Every structure is written in C-alpha cells, then in structure tokens.
Amino acid sequence: MVSTDEDGRTAQDASPADTVDTTPRTGPPAAGAAVPGARMPRWLPRAMVLALALVAAFQLGSWAFHQLTGLLINILIAFFLALAIEPAVSWMASRGMRRGFATFLVFLGLAIAVAGFITLLGSMLAGQIIKIVEDFPDYLDSVINWVNHTFHTELKRVDVQEGLLHSDWLRKYAQNSAAGALDVSGQVLGGLFQLLTITLFAFYFAADGPRLRRTLCSVLPPARQAEVLRAWEIAVDKTGGYLYSRGVMALISGIAHYILLEALGVPYAPVLGVWVGLVSQFIPTIGTYLAGALPMLIAFTVNPLYAVWVLVFVVIYQQFENYMLQPKLTSKSVDIHPAVAFGSVIAGTALLGAVGALIAIPAVATLQAFLSAYVKRYDVTDDPRVHGHRPRGTGGPGLLTRARRLTQRFIWQRPAEEPESEGGSA
C-alpha cells in the first residue's frame, strides 16, 4: 500500500487537467438583474431630466392653449373680417387715401349701419312690447271666454290675475330672474369686450395688411413668398365671394318675408324683413330660429292665426333655401361643390361651433383653390363611361337575354329527354 506521504505527493504531482473543479460556475447576469458593484449609466440621469422637461413643457403648452382658445378664435374671426373688407380698403387706398384712414371709414360705415338697424329694431320692439302689455287684459278675456264656453266653467279675470300674482311659480321666477341679472350683465360685458377685441384686431389686419405680408415674406425664400401672396389673394377673393352670396341670400329672404308680412298686415314689415334676412344668414345654426321668432311674436299681436302662417312660411322657406338656393349660390360664388359646402359647415360646427360654421366655407374654398394649382390634371379620355353611359356588349349578356336563352334551352331539350324515359319504362 502507498503511504500517506506518497498519496499527498502523488496528488501534488498530478497535472491541473487531471483535477476536477467542483466550484459552481456562474453565467452572465440576467437581463434586469443588479450586478454587484455596477454603476448607473451616465446617460440615464440626463434622459430622465429630458423626459420630465418634455412632459412639463407639454403640460404647460396644453394649459396655455386652453387658456388662449378664446383669444385665438377672436383673432381668427378678425382675420376673416379683415379679408372681407380688404377689397374696399384697397380700392380707397389706390385712390390716394391713407390705408389707415380708409379702414377707419369702412368700419365707421359698418358701425353706423349696425347702430341704425339696432335703433330701428329697438324702437319697434319697445312699441310692440308696450302694445302687448296694454292689450294683455283683452287677450286674457278672450281666452277666459273661450275656456268658459268650451268647458262650461265660470272663470273670472280677477281670480286668474290674483292666482297668477300670488302663485309660487311667479315668485320663484322673480327670484331666479333677480339672481340671474348679474350673470346676464356679466355676459353682456364679456360680449362687448369680445366685440372690441375682434374690431381692434380686424382694424390692424386691414390697415397694416401690406406690412403684415412683407413681414411674412421676409422670413421665406422667394419661391415661397409667391405662394404666400397667391394664397392671400385667393383668401380675399373667396371670403368676399362668400359674403356676397350671404348678402344675396339675405336680400332674397328679407324680400320674401316682407311680402308675407305685408300681405298679412303685420306692422313694421320692412324692418322685420331686414331682421329675418340678416339674422338668418349671418348667425349660423340658431339664426333661423331667432329670425323667425320675432315676426311670429309681432304677428301674434295682430292675430294669433297669423303667427301660425308665419311659422309655416319660415319652415317652408328654410327648406327651399337649404336644398335649392344656398347650394347653387354658394357653389357659384366660392366655387365648391354643394356637398363639400354642406360637409364643411358640419365640420366647422363640430370643431368651433357657430364661428366654425360661419368661416368654414371660405376657409375650405381658399384651401381648395390654393391646392388646385399643385394638382396635375390630364385630358379625360373619350369614353362613354365617363358620361355615365354603359356601352352595349360589355359585361356579358343582360338579364333578359339570359332568361330568353334559358327558356329556349329548356324547350329544345325537353322533347329529346322524353323518348328516353318512355323507352326505359318499356
């Protein structure tokens, strides 16, 4: 046997290849596992700071945009208003008048026209309200007499008036009206401030139009400058054409309603005709209802049945205008398809409400006219299918031809099959 010393010496003399390493081996660290003693990458803190800065900038921009939405809408309205009065201002400026003074004269004329119309309308409304209040007892007597005669009751005007004056509904209505007076006054002041903002921006856009164009063109190369100037001119033409079409429709609507009101003997028929024409055309979405409510109220003071006739006429005329008059005038003045005009109004209403409905058609017309210069067009081939005609001999035989062929085949094959069946049976 070998001694212990020899065993130890033998183990020492053995080669490293003959020895077995029993130490467990560790592979590379798994993804996401923390390595002992590892450091954070240098780019990670900067990336985290950059991500937080981008999120903060997005939140700040979103907040600022929502806060300035009203101002941006006012600027957009002012821009289209400046485009509408641009031809008149340019015409006076070409005659030697200063552009700022020409813009002032245009706005002064518009202000005088609006103030005169509001004054006439206010005097008319005040007179009619006074007349309604004075004639209210007579209307109430006629209603009470009709109720007593129809339902065999014994109502009296004094009892009805006392019941109305001491009713809880009237007291709550008075309280709500008093509480809402501050809200109404706040809305009126807000509307006046908004009107002043639009007027100031429109004045600056119209008076400094050439300077604004030069400022925009100064930051663009020459090729882009020509495109910007061309787009500006197209916007002026299309906006003017849209307002022209609206003015024509307002004139037609005013004349039609004036004829009806004059035939019914309703007072203030000319002013009511102008009211219906302007409000129904230049106040989108709800303009028709506002325009028709006032003539109905005035007609009711003359005869309640006249109010029904006015309502029927307003509804019928509105359908005629929506489906026949407006598509034809709009498509000719702004050169867009009636379906596109109708769809643009719906899209503008969905995006910006009443303002979007008012400026949707000139905006789409401007965009369409501007893009048409960059769309290459080709001559259309002389094919009947282009005109909606389907040539004969294409697409296989028609339905009648197929039916006739099947009938003939059935008639000629039937005698040939019958002898075989008889012979088989025999």
Coordinates of C-alpha atoms in Angstrom, one line a residue:
M1 CA 0.0 0.0 0.0
V2 CA 1.1 3.5 -0.7
S3 CA 1.8 5.7 2.3
T4 CA 0.0 8.9 3.2
D5 CA 3.0 10.9 2.2
E6 CA 3.2 9.3 -1.1
D7 CA -0.5 9.9 -1.7
G8 CA -0.1 13.5 -0.9
R9 CA 2.9 13.8 -3.2
T10 CA 1.1 12.0 -5.9
A11 CA -1.8 14.4 -5.6
Q12 CA 0.6 17.3 -5.9
D13 CA 2.4 15.8 -8.9
A14 CA -0.9 15.4 -10.7
S15 CA -1.5 17.8 -13.6
P16 CA -4.2 20.5 -13.4
A17 CA -6.0 18.9 -16.3
D18 CA -6.5 15.8 -14.2
T19 CA -8.1 17.6 -11.3
V20 CA -11.8 18.3 -11.3
D21 CA -13.1 21.8 -10.4
T22 CA -16.0 21.4 -8.1
T23 CA -16.6 25.2 -7.8
P24 CA -20.0 26.2 -9.2
R25 CA -19.7 28.4 -12.3
T26 CA -21.9 31.5 -12.6
G27 CA -23.1 32.6 -16.1
P28 CA -23.6 36.1 -17.3
P29 CA -26.1 38.2 -15.3
A30 CA -29.7 38.0 -16.4
A31 CA -31.4 41.0 -18.0
G32 CA -32.6 43.4 -15.4
A33 CA -30.6 41.7 -12.6
A34 CA -28.5 44.1 -10.5
V35 CA -24.8 43.4 -10.8
P36 CA -22.8 43.9 -7.5
G37 CA -20.6 47.0 -7.8
A38 CA -22.1 48.2 -11.1
R39 CA -22.7 51.9 -11.7
M40 CA -25.7 53.8 -13.2
P41 CA -25.2 54.7 -16.9
R42 CA -24.1 58.3 -17.4
W43 CA -26.9 58.9 -19.9
L44 CA -29.7 57.8 -17.7
P45 CA -30.0 60.9 -15.4
R46 CA -29.9 63.2 -18.4
A47 CA -32.6 61.1 -20.2
M48 CA -34.8 61.2 -17.1
V49 CA -34.4 65.0 -16.8
L50 CA -35.1 65.4 -20.5
A51 CA -38.3 63.3 -20.3
L52 CA -39.5 65.2 -17.3
A53 CA -38.8 68.5 -19.1
L54 CA -40.7 67.4 -22.2
V55 CA -43.7 66.3 -20.1
A56 CA -43.7 69.6 -18.2
A57 CA -43.4 71.6 -21.5
F58 CA -46.3 69.6 -23.0
Q59 CA -48.5 70.2 -19.9
L60 CA -47.6 73.9 -19.9
G61 CA -48.3 74.2 -23.7
S62 CA -51.7 72.4 -23.3
W63 CA -52.7 74.7 -20.4
A64 CA -51.7 77.8 -22.3
F65 CA -53.5 76.7 -25.4
H66 CA -56.8 76.1 -23.5
Q67 CA -56.4 79.4 -21.7
L68 CA -55.9 81.2 -25.0
T69 CA -58.5 79.4 -27.1
G70 CA -61.0 82.3 -26.9
L71 CA -58.3 84.8 -27.9
L72 CA -57.2 82.6 -30.9
I73 CA -60.8 82.3 -32.0
N74 CA -61.3 86.1 -31.8
I75 CA -58.1 86.6 -33.9
L76 CA -59.4 84.1 -36.5
I77 CA -62.7 85.9 -36.8
A78 CA -60.8 89.3 -37.0
F79 CA -58.6 87.9 -39.8
F80 CA -61.6 86.8 -41.9
L81 CA -63.3 90.1 -41.2
A82 CA -60.2 91.9 -42.4
L83 CA -60.2 89.8 -45.6
A84 CA -63.8 90.7 -46.2
I85 CA -63.2 94.4 -46.1
E86 CA -59.8 94.2 -47.9
P87 CA -61.3 95.0 -51.4
A88 CA -63.0 98.2 -50.2
V89 CA -59.9 99.3 -48.3
S90 CA -57.6 98.6 -51.2
W91 CA -59.8 100.4 -53.6
M92 CA -59.8 103.6 -51.5
A93 CA -56.1 103.3 -50.9
S94 CA -55.5 103.0 -54.6
R95 CA -57.2 106.4 -55.0
G96 CA -54.6 108.1 -52.8
M97 CA -56.2 107.8 -49.4
R98 CA -54.1 106.6 -46.5
R99 CA -54.8 103.0 -45.7
G100 CA -55.5 103.5 -42.0
F101 CA -58.0 106.3 -42.7
A102 CA -59.7 104.1 -45.4
T103 CA -60.0 101.3 -42.9
F104 CA -61.5 103.7 -40.4
L105 CA -64.1 104.9 -42.9
V106 CA -65.1 101.3 -43.7
F107 CA -65.5 100.4 -40.0
L108 CA -67.4 103.7 -39.4
G109 CA -69.8 102.9 -42.2
L110 CA -70.4 99.4 -40.8
A111 CA -70.9 100.8 -37.3
I112 CA -73.4 103.4 -38.5
A113 CA -75.4 100.7 -40.4
V114 CA -75.4 98.4 -37.4
A115 CA -76.4 101.2 -35.0
G116 CA -79.2 102.4 -37.2
F117 CA -80.5 98.9 -37.6
I118 CA -80.4 98.2 -33.8
T119 CA -82.1 101.6 -33.1
L120 CA -84.9 100.9 -35.5
L121 CA -85.3 97.3 -34.2
G122 CA -85.2 98.5 -30.6
S123 CA -87.9 101.1 -31.2
M124 CA -90.0 98.6 -32.9
L125 CA -89.6 96.1 -30.1
A126 CA -90.4 98.7 -27.5
G127 CA -93.6 99.7 -29.2
Q128 CA -94.7 96.2 -29.7
I129 CA -94.0 95.3 -26.0
I130 CA -96.0 98.3 -24.8
K131 CA -98.8 97.2 -27.1
I132 CA -98.7 93.7 -25.8
V133 CA -98.8 94.9 -22.2
E134 CA -101.7 97.2 -22.9
D135 CA -103.7 94.6 -24.8
F136 CA -103.0 91.8 -22.4
P137 CA -106.3 92.1 -20.5
D138 CA -108.2 91.8 -23.7
Y139 CA -106.3 88.7 -24.7
L140 CA -106.8 87.3 -21.3
D141 CA -110.6 88.0 -21.5
S142 CA -110.8 86.3 -24.9
V143 CA -109.0 83.2 -23.6
I144 CA -111.2 83.0 -20.5
N145 CA -114.4 83.4 -22.5
W146 CA -113.2 80.6 -24.8
V147 CA -112.5 78.3 -21.9
N148 CA -115.8 79.1 -20.2
H149 CA -117.7 78.5 -23.4
T150 CA -115.8 75.3 -24.3
F151 CA -115.6 73.6 -20.8
H152 CA -118.6 75.2 -19.2
T153 CA -116.6 76.8 -16.4
E154 CA -117.1 80.2 -14.6
L155 CA -113.6 81.7 -14.6
K156 CA -113.2 85.4 -14.0
R157 CA -110.2 87.6 -15.0
V158 CA -109.8 88.9 -11.4
D159 CA -109.5 85.4 -10.0
V160 CA -107.0 84.4 -12.7
Q161 CA -104.9 87.6 -12.1
E162 CA -104.9 87.1 -8.3
G163 CA -103.9 83.5 -8.8
L164 CA -101.0 84.4 -11.0
L165 CA -99.8 87.2 -8.8
H166 CA -99.8 85.0 -5.6
S167 CA -98.5 81.8 -7.3
D168 CA -95.3 80.2 -6.1
W169 CA -94.2 79.8 -9.8
L170 CA -94.2 83.6 -10.3
R171 CA -92.4 84.2 -7.0
K172 CA -89.7 81.7 -7.9
Y173 CA -89.4 83.1 -11.4
A174 CA -88.9 86.6 -10.0
Q175 CA -86.2 85.3 -7.6
N176 CA -84.4 83.5 -10.3
S177 CA -84.6 86.5 -12.6
A178 CA -83.1 88.7 -9.9
A179 CA -80.3 86.2 -9.2
G180 CA -79.6 85.9 -12.9
A181 CA -79.4 89.6 -13.6
L182 CA -75.8 89.7 -12.6
D183 CA -75.0 86.7 -14.9
V184 CA -76.7 88.4 -17.8
S185 CA -74.8 91.7 -17.2
G186 CA -71.6 89.8 -17.0
Q187 CA -72.3 88.0 -20.3
V188 CA -73.1 91.4 -21.9
L189 CA -69.9 92.9 -20.7
G190 CA -68.0 89.9 -21.9
G191 CA -69.6 90.1 -25.3
L192 CA -68.8 93.8 -25.6
F193 CA -65.2 93.1 -24.7
Q194 CA -65.0 90.3 -27.3
L195 CA -66.5 92.6 -29.9
L196 CA -64.0 95.3 -29.1
T197 CA -61.1 92.7 -29.4
I198 CA -62.3 91.5 -32.8
T199 CA -62.7 95.0 -34.1
L200 CA -59.2 96.1 -33.0
F201 CA -57.5 93.0 -34.5
A202 CA -59.5 93.3 -37.7
F203 CA -58.6 97.0 -38.0
Y204 CA -54.9 96.3 -37.5
F205 CA -55.0 93.4 -40.0
A206 CA -56.8 95.5 -42.6
A207 CA -54.8 98.7 -42.1
D208 CA -51.4 97.0 -41.9
G209 CA -52.1 94.3 -44.4
P210 CA -49.1 95.2 -46.7
R211 CA -46.8 95.4 -43.8
L212 CA -48.0 92.1 -42.5
R213 CA -47.5 90.5 -45.9
R214 CA -44.0 91.9 -46.1
T215 CA -43.2 90.6 -42.6
L216 CA -44.3 87.1 -43.6
C217 CA -42.4 87.2 -46.9
S218 CA -39.2 88.4 -45.3
V219 CA -38.6 85.1 -43.5
L220 CA -39.3 83.0 -46.6
P221 CA -37.4 82.3 -49.8
P222 CA -38.6 83.9 -53.0
A223 CA -40.4 80.8 -54.2
R224 CA -42.4 80.6 -51.0
Q225 CA -43.1 84.3 -51.0
A226 CA -45.0 84.0 -54.3
E227 CA -47.1 81.1 -52.8
V228 CA -47.9 83.1 -49.7
L229 CA -49.0 86.1 -51.7
R230 CA -51.1 83.9 -54.0
A231 CA -52.8 82.2 -51.0
W232 CA -53.5 85.7 -49.5
E233 CA -55.2 86.9 -52.7
I234 CA -57.2 83.7 -53.0
A235 CA -58.4 84.0 -49.4
V236 CA -59.5 87.6 -50.1
D237 CA -61.5 86.6 -53.2
K238 CA -63.1 83.5 -51.6
T239 CA -64.1 85.4 -48.4
G240 CA -65.6 88.2 -50.5
G241 CA -67.5 85.8 -52.6
Y242 CA -68.9 84.0 -49.6
L243 CA -70.1 87.3 -48.1
Y244 CA -71.5 88.2 -51.4
S245 CA -73.5 85.0 -51.6
R246 CA -74.7 85.5 -48.0
G247 CA -75.7 89.1 -48.8
V248 CA -77.8 87.9 -51.8
M249 CA -79.5 85.2 -49.8
A250 CA -80.2 87.8 -47.0
L251 CA -81.8 90.1 -49.6
I252 CA -83.9 87.3 -51.1
S253 CA -85.0 86.1 -47.6
G254 CA -85.8 89.6 -46.5
I255 CA -87.9 90.4 -49.6
A256 CA -89.8 87.1 -49.3
H257 CA -90.7 87.6 -45.6
Y258 CA -91.5 91.2 -46.2
I259 CA -94.1 90.2 -48.9
L260 CA -95.7 87.7 -46.5
L261 CA -95.8 90.1 -43.5
E262 CA -97.2 92.9 -45.7
A263 CA -99.9 90.7 -47.1
L264 CA -100.9 89.7 -43.6
G265 CA -101.0 93.3 -42.4
V266 CA -98.3 92.9 -39.8
P267 CA -96.8 96.3 -38.7
Y268 CA -93.1 97.1 -39.2
A269 CA -92.9 94.6 -42.1
P270 CA -89.8 96.3 -43.8
V271 CA -87.8 96.2 -40.5
L272 CA -88.9 92.6 -39.8
G273 CA -87.9 91.6 -43.3
V274 CA -84.4 93.1 -42.9
W275 CA -84.2 91.4 -39.5
V276 CA -85.0 87.9 -40.9
G277 CA -82.6 88.3 -43.8
L278 CA -79.6 89.4 -41.8
V279 CA -80.0 87.2 -38.7
S280 CA -80.8 84.0 -40.6
Q281 CA -77.8 84.4 -42.9
F282 CA -75.1 85.8 -40.6
I283 CA -75.8 84.0 -37.4
P284 CA -75.3 80.3 -38.1
T285 CA -77.1 77.3 -36.5
I286 CA -79.6 79.2 -34.4
G287 CA -80.0 82.3 -36.7
T288 CA -83.1 80.8 -38.4
Y289 CA -84.9 80.3 -35.1
L290 CA -84.0 83.7 -33.8
A291 CA -85.1 85.3 -37.1
G292 CA -88.4 83.6 -37.2
A293 CA -89.4 84.2 -33.5
L294 CA -89.7 87.9 -33.7
P295 CA -92.1 88.1 -36.8
M296 CA -94.2 85.4 -35.1
L297 CA -94.4 87.4 -31.9
I298 CA -95.4 90.6 -33.8
A299 CA -97.9 88.7 -35.9
F300 CA -99.4 87.2 -32.8
T301 CA -100.3 90.7 -31.6
V302 CA -102.4 91.2 -34.7
N303 CA -104.0 87.8 -34.9
P304 CA -102.9 84.5 -33.3
L305 CA -103.6 82.7 -36.5
Y306 CA -101.1 84.9 -38.4
A307 CA -98.3 83.6 -36.2
V308 CA -99.1 80.1 -37.4
W309 CA -98.9 81.2 -41.0
V310 CA -95.6 82.9 -40.4
L311 CA -94.2 79.7 -38.7
V312 CA -95.3 77.6 -41.7
F313 CA -93.8 80.0 -44.2
V314 CA -90.5 80.2 -42.2
V315 CA -90.2 76.4 -42.2
I316 CA -91.0 76.0 -45.9
Y317 CA -88.7 78.8 -47.0
Q318 CA -85.9 77.4 -44.9
Q319 CA -86.1 74.0 -46.7
F320 CA -86.1 75.8 -50.0
E321 CA -83.1 77.8 -49.0
N322 CA -81.1 74.9 -47.6
Y323 CA -81.7 72.5 -50.5
M324 CA -82.1 74.7 -53.6
L325 CA -80.9 78.3 -53.1
Q326 CA -77.9 78.1 -50.8
P327 CA -76.1 75.2 -52.6
K328 CA -76.4 77.0 -56.0
L329 CA -75.3 80.4 -54.8
T330 CA -72.5 79.1 -52.6
S331 CA -71.1 76.8 -55.2
K332 CA -71.0 79.6 -57.8
S333 CA -69.6 82.3 -55.5
V334 CA -66.9 80.3 -53.8
D335 CA -66.6 77.6 -56.5
I336 CA -67.0 74.5 -54.3
H337 CA -69.4 71.6 -54.7
P338 CA -72.7 71.9 -52.7
A339 CA -71.9 68.6 -50.9
V340 CA -68.5 69.9 -49.9
A341 CA -70.0 73.2 -48.7
F342 CA -72.6 71.3 -46.6
G343 CA -69.9 69.0 -45.1
S344 CA -67.6 71.9 -44.4
V345 CA -70.3 73.6 -42.4
I346 CA -70.9 70.5 -40.4
A347 CA -67.2 70.0 -39.7
G348 CA -66.7 73.7 -38.8
T349 CA -69.7 73.5 -36.4
A350 CA -68.2 70.4 -34.7
L351 CA -64.8 72.0 -34.3
L352 CA -65.5 75.6 -33.4
G353 CA -69.3 75.9 -33.0
A354 CA -71.0 78.8 -34.6
V355 CA -67.8 80.5 -35.5
G356 CA -66.6 77.4 -37.4
A357 CA -69.9 77.2 -39.3
L358 CA -69.5 80.9 -40.3
I359 CA -65.9 80.6 -41.6
A360 CA -65.9 77.0 -42.8
I361 CA -67.0 77.6 -46.4
P362 CA -64.5 80.5 -47.2
A363 CA -61.7 78.5 -45.4
V364 CA -62.4 75.3 -47.4
A365 CA -62.8 77.3 -50.7
T366 CA -59.4 79.0 -50.1
L367 CA -57.7 75.7 -49.4
Q368 CA -59.3 74.1 -52.4
A369 CA -58.3 76.9 -54.8
F370 CA -54.8 77.0 -53.4
L371 CA -54.2 73.3 -53.7
S372 CA -55.7 73.1 -57.2
A373 CA -52.6 74.8 -58.5
Y374 CA -50.4 71.9 -57.4
V375 CA -52.6 69.1 -58.6
K376 CA -51.6 67.9 -62.1
R377 CA -54.6 67.3 -64.3
Y378 CA -54.9 65.3 -67.6
D379 CA -57.2 65.2 -70.5
V380 CA -60.1 62.8 -69.9
T381 CA -60.4 60.0 -72.5
D382 CA -63.3 60.0 -74.8
D383 CA -65.1 57.0 -73.2
P384 CA -68.9 56.7 -72.9
R385 CA -68.5 55.5 -69.3
V386 CA -67.1 58.9 -68.3
H387 CA -70.5 60.4 -69.2
G388 CA -72.4 57.7 -67.3
H389 CA -73.3 55.6 -70.4
R390 CA -72.6 51.9 -70.4
P391 CA -71.8 50.6 -73.9
R392 CA -73.6 47.6 -75.2
G393 CA -71.7 44.3 -75.5
T394 CA -69.7 44.8 -72.3
G395 CA -70.1 42.9 -69.1
G396 CA -71.8 39.8 -70.6
P397 CA -75.4 39.4 -71.7
G398 CA -78.2 41.2 -69.9
L399 CA -80.8 39.7 -67.7
L400 CA -83.5 39.5 -70.4
T401 CA -81.0 37.8 -72.8
R402 CA -80.0 35.2 -70.2
A403 CA -83.7 34.5 -69.4
R404 CA -84.5 34.0 -73.1
R405 CA -81.6 31.7 -73.6
L406 CA -82.5 29.5 -70.6
T407 CA -86.1 29.3 -71.9
Q408 CA -85.1 28.3 -75.4
R409 CA -82.6 25.7 -74.0
F410 CA -85.4 24.2 -71.7
I411 CA -87.9 24.0 -74.7
W412 CA -85.4 22.3 -77.1
Q413 CA -84.0 19.8 -74.6
R414 CA -87.4 18.6 -73.2
P415 CA -88.5 16.5 -76.3
A416 CA -85.2 14.8 -76.5
E417 CA -85.4 13.6 -72.9
E418 CA -89.0 12.2 -73.1
P419 CA -88.4 9.3 -75.6
E420 CA -85.6 8.0 -73.4
S421 CA -87.8 8.0 -70.4
E422 CA -90.5 6.1 -72.3
G423 CA -88.1 3.6 -73.7
G424 CA -86.7 3.0 -70.3
S425 CA -90.1 2.3 -68.8
A426 CA -91.0 -0.1 -71.6

